[in-house]
XYZ file of C-alpha atoms in Angstrom:
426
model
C 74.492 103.376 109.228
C 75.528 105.140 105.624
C 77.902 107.037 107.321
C 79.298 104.001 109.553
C 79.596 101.950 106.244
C 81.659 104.981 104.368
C 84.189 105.867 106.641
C 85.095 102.594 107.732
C 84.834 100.859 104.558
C 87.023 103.917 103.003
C 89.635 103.195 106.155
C 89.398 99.611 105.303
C 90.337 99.981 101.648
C 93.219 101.948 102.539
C 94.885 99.757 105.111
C 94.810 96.875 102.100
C 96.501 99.106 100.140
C 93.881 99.777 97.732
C 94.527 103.088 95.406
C 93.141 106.045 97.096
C 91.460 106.736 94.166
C 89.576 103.128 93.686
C 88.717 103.134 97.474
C 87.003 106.415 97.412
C 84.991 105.227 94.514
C 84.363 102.165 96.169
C 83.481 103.309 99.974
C 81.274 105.775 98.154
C 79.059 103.223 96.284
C 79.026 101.178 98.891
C 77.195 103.513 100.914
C 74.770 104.351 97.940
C 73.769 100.904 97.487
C 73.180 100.273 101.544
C 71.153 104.332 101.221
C 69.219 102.208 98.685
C 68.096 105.624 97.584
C 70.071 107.048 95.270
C 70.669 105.842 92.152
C 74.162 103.850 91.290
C 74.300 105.874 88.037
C 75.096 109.116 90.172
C 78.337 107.862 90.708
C 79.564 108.100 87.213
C 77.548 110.979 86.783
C 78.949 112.948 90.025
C 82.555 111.531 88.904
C 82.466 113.218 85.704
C 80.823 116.393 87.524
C 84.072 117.081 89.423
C 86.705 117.174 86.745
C 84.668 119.065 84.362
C 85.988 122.750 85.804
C 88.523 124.956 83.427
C 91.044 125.367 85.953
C 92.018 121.771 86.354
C 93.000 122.405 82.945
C 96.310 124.088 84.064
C 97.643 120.374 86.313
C 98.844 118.901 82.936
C 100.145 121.832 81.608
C 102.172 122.493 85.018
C 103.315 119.019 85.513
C 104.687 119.101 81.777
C 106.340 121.959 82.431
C 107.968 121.042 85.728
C 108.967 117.770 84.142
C 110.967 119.713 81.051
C 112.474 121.765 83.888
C 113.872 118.454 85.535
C 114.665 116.555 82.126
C 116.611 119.016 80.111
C 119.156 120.429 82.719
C 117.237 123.331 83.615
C 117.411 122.553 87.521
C 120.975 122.130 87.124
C 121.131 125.663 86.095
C 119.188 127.297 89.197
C 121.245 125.370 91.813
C 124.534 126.888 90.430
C 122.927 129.966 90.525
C 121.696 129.436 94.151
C 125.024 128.124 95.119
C 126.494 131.334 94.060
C 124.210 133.308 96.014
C 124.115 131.641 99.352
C 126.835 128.983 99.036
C 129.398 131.113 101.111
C 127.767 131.053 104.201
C 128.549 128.464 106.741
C 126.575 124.768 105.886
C 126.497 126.798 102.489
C 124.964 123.607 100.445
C 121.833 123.794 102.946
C 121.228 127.196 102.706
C 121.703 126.568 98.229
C 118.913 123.492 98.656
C 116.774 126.313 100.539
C 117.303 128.930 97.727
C 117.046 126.455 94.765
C 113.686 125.243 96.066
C 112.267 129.106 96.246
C 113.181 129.631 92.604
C 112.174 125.994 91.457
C 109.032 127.044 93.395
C 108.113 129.277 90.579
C 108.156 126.629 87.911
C 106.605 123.149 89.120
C 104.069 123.785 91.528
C 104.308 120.343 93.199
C 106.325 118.700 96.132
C 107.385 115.436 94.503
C 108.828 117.224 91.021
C 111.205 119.187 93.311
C 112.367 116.007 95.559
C 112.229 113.877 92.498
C 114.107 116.321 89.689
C 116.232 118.892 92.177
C 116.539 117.125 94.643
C 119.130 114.224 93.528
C 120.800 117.142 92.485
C 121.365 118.608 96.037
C 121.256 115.449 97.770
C 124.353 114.453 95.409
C 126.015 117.727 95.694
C 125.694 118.215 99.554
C 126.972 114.201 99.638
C 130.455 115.290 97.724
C 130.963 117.954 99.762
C 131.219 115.171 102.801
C 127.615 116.306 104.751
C 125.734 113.186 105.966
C 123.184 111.874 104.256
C 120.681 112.241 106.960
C 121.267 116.033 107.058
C 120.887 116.136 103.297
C 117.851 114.394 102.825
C 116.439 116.270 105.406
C 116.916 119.730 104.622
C 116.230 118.448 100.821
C 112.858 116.825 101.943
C 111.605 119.878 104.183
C 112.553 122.036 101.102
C 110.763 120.580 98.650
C 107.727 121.771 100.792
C 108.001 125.090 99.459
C 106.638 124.336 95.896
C 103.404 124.226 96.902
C 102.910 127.107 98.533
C 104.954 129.633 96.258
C 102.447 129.695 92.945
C 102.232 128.603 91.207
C 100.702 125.476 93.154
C 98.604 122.519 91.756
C 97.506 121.685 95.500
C 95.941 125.408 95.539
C 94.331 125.105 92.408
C 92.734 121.949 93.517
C 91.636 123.493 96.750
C 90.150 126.673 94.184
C 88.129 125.008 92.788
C 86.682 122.894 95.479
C 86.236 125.973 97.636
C 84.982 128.389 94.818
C 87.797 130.744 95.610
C 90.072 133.082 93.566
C 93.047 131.117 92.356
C 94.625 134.347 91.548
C 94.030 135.567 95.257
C 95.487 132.022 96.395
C 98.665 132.521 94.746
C 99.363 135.643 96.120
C 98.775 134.831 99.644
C 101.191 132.134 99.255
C 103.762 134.507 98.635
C 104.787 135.525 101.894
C 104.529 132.277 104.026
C 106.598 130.279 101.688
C 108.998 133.159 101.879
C 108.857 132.460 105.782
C 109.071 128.789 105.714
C 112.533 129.381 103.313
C 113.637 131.625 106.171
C 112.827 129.736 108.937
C 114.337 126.422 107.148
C 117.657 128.625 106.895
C 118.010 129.867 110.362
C 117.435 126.158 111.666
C 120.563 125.220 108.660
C 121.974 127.730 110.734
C 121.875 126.381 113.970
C 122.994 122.843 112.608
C 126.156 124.184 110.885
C 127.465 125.906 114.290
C 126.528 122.978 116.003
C 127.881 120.372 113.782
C 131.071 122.840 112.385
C 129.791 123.038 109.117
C 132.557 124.399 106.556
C 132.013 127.316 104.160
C 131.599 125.720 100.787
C 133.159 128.508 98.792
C 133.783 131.752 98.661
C 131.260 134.394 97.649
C 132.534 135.799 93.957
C 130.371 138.567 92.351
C 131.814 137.411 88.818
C 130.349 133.790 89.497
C 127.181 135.650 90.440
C 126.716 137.015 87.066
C 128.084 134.013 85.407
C 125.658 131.564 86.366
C 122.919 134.489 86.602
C 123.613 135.054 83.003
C 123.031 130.636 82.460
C 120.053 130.493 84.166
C 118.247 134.151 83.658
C 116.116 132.409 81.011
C 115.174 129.475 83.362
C 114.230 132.355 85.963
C 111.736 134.084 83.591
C 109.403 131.537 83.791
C 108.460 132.271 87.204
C 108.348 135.784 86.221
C 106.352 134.646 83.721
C 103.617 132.809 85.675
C 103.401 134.866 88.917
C 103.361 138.230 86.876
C 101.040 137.182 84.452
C 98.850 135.848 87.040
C 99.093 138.532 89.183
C 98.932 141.562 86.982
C 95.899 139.806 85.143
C 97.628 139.600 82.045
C 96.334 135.683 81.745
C 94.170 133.215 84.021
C 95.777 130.194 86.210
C 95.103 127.601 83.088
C 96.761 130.441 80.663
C 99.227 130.820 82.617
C 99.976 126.960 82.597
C 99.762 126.687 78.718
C 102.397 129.618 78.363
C 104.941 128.149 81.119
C 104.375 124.677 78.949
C 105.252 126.833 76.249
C 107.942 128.782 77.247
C 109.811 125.876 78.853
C 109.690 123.588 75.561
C 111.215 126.432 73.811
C 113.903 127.120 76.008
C 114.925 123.547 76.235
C 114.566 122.309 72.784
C 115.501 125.237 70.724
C 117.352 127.728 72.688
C 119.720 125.192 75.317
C 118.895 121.955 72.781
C 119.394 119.746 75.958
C 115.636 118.082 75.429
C 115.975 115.401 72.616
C 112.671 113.864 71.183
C 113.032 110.445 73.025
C 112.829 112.770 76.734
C 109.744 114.736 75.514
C 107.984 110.992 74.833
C 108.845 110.104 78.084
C 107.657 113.552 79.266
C 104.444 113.366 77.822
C 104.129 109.753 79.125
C 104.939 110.643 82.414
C 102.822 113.921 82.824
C 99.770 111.557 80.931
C 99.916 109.360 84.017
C 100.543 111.651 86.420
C 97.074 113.812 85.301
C 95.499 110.775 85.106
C 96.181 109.477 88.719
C 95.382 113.227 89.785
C 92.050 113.223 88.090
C 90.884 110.036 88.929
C 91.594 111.162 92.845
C 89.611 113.803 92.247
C 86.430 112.820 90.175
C 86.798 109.981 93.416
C 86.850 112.351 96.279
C 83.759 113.861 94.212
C 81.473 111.078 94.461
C 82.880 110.588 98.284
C 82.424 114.321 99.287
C 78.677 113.910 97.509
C 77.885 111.572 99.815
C 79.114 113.527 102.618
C 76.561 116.400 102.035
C 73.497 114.527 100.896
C 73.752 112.313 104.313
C 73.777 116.349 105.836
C 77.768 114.979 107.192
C 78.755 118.029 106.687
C 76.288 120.422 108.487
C 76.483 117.230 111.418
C 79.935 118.095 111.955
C 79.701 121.392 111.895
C 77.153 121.569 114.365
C 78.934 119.282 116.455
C 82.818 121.635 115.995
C 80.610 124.750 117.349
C 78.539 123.019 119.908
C 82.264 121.644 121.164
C 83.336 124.931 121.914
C 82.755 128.422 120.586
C 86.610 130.177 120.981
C 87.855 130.666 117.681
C 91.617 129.894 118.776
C 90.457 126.632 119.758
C 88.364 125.729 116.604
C 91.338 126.418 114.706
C 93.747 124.545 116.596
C 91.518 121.437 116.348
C 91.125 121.975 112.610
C 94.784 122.195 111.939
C 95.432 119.361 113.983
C 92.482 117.326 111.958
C 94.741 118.195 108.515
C 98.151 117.623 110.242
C 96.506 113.813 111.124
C 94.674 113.653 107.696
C 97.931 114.394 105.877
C 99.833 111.929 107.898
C 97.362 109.075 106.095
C 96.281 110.480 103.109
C 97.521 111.799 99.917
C 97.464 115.423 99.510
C 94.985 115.696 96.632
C 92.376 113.422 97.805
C 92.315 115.398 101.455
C 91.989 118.914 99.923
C 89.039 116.906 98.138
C 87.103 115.783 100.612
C 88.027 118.177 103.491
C 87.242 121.718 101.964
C 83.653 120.720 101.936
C 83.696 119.777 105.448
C 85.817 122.063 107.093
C 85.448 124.977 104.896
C 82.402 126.188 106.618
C 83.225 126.215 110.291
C 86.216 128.170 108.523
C 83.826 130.630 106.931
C 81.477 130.790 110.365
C 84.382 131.678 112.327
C 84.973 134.472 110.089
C 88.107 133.291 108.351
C 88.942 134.176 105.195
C 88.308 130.664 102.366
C 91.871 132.431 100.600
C 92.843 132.151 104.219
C 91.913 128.918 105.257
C 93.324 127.415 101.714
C 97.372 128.361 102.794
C 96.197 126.840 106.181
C 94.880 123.756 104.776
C 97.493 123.524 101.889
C 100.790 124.426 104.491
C 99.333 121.885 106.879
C 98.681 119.205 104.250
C 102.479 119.785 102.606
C 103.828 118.791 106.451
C 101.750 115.518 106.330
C 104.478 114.936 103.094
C 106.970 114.464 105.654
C 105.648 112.159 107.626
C 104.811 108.166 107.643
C 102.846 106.456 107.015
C 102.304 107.635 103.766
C 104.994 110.757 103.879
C 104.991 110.758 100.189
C 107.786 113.327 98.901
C 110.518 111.107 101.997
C 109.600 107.714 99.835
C 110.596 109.687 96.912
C 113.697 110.741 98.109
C 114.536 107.393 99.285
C 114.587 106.124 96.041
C 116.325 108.579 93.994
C 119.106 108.960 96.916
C 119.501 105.751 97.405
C 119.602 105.953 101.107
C 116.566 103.698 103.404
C 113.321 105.037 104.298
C 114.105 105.171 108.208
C 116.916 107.371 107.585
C 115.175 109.731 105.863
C 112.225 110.083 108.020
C 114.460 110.228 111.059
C 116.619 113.087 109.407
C 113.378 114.986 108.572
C 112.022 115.311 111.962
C 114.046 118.372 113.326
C 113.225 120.463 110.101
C 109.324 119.696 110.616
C 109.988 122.638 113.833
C 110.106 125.536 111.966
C 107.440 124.815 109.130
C 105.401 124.078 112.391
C 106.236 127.473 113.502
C 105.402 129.081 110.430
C 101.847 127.275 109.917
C 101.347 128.810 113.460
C 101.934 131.853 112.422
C 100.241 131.547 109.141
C 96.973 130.548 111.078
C 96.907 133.179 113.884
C 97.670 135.780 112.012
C 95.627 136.332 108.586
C 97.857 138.879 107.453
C 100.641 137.093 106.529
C 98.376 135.415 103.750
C 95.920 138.289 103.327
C 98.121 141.204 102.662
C 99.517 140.754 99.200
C 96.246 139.904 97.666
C 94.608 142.672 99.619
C 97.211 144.593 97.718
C 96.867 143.112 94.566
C 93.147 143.016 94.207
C 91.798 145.691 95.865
């Protein structure tokens, strides 16, 4: 009955359109108060319980920085020096939106800063150059994909401290298949500019190269910055945040003076609400994942994955296909949330690695951005480009083939994710 009245009412909630946050919190008392065994106070108390970890510390700091990135011209910077790296091949501009996003990567950490910030750049740029808008938002939305997985990454935070993992491990292993997803994301550009007669967009100049290298090496040390510290364990995750934060205030304000005080109010504003929504999801999906555990949910359905079947392959396959479903309907954050307590297990009694299973989860979840219902980062797009919803999710639908390929590979073969930190951390 508890568990009949918290799923549905939670599936309820969100067809009205009620906040995720609000109708986790609500789908999660209501099921207290039918228990009638638990106290109502828990709720609060378990709220408060799940933002209360150090690393969440780092999302503000991150989302600032990825913000001054956007606001003060920085971004503008990178995709010249993309576009002098790549924008000679044929259907140039597509491979540029690729490369921008890898180094843009390094910096924001989130999906929606690099559709939102550099992505009405590209969009824009690949428009002038006379591509069609469908091929630009598409490339632009399957791009922005990358963020996440490349540290530094606020979904993989998130899913570190849920799952008690290494957030230094879960950077590195997200290395390598957000290298692969760029890779495969340029072969498939490729394709499309054979097919479609794509023009060269100009002419590969080494003095450009070093031009624009020379603009935006100071913009590219903040990756260096991040991922090295990180790595080399010269700082933690939330450290690592508060000197990026750092670092890109001081490159804006003082050393390219594009940030003026009125932008850094509206900065702070913006990354004020944007934690805020973020933790509220979370201390949420708390309370709802509390639930799960003291009704034994979890240990039901773990019981009932195994008894299903036993083969490994096929436990994985039906887990990535729960997340790819999950991430269709629900909004990144809260599914990491309320999944890694639930799946996470049958992960670990399979023998899979948790650092693992997190670029699984977090890879799957970041495809669920591209598609409706919710398909956050394409409703972005739509309204900074200017061009309708359908279009967009229509133009995406070819690129979702090779990130499919590369969460595949990603899942079957542990490597790809395990090496680096294997390497790193021995």
């Amino acid at each position: 009955m508890v568990i009949a009245v918290l799923f549905i009412s939670l599936l309820v909630l969100i067809m009205l359109g009620t906040p995720v946050a609000f109708a986790l919190i609500a789908s999660a008392l209501l099921a207290i108060l039918v228990d009638g065994q638990l106290p109502e106070l828990v709720v609060m108390h378990r709220m408060v319980a799940g933002i209360n970890s150090f690393p969440l510390l780092s999302i503000p700091f991150f989302v600032f920085a990825g913000a001054l990135m956007n606001a003060s011209g920085i971004t503008q910077r990178i995709f010249d020096f993309a576009n002098s790296l790549v924008g000679w091949l044929r259907g140039g501009l597509g491979h540029v939106n690729v490369g921008a996003s890898v180094l843009f990567a390094g910096m924001s950490g989130a999906a929606v800063a690099d559709a939102g910030g550099l992505g009405a750049i590209e969009v824009k740029a690949m428009r002038d150059k006379g591509y069609d808008a469908g091929f630009a938002v598409g490339i632009t939305a399957a791009s922005s994909t990358i963020g996440p997985i490349i540290p530094p990454s606020l979904p993989i935070i998130i899913y570190g401290v849920m799952a008690s993992a290494s957030i230094g491990q879960l950077f590195a292993a997200g290395l390598i298949p957000g290298l692969l997803m760029a890779l495969g994301l340029m072969i498939m550009i490729a394709w499309y500019a054979r097919k479609r007669n794509y023009p060269k967009d100009a002419g590969f100049s080494i003095n450009k190269t070093i031009v624009t290298f020379r603009s935006a090496f100071l913009s590219l040390m903040t990756p260096v910055i991040i991922i090295g510290g990180i790595l080399f364990g010269v700082f933690t995750a939330t450290e690592a945040a508060v000197a990026a934060s750092a670092y890109a205030l001081v490159l804006s304000s003082v050393i390219y003076k594009t940030l003026t005080f009125k932008q850094l109010v509206n900065i702070s504003l913006e990354t004020i609400e944007t934690t805020s929504i973020i933790l509220l999801i979370i201390a949420g999906a708390s309370i709802f994942s509390w639930v799960l555990t003291t009704q034994q949910i979890t240990e039901l359905f773990t019981q009932w994955m195994l008894g299903f079947t036993q083969n490994k392959t096929l436990l994985l396959l039906l887990m990535v296909l729960i997340l790819f479903i999950v991430g269709c309907f629900m909004e990144t954050i809260a599914a990491i949330t309320i999944l890694t307590p639930v799946l996470l297990p049958i992960a670990i009694s399979l023998g899979i690695d948790p650092v693992h299973f997190g670029i699984i989860m977090v890879l799957n979840l970041m495809i669920g951005l591209l598609t409706p219902p919710v398909g956050m980062v394409l409703y972005v797009l739509s309204r900074v480009t200017k061009v309708p919803f359908e279009t967009c999710t229509k133009a995406t639908l070819p690129f979702l083939m090779p990130l499919i390929f590369v969460l595949i590979l990603v899942t079957f073969i542990p490597e790809l994710s395990l090496w680096l930190p294997s390497v790193l951390y021995e």
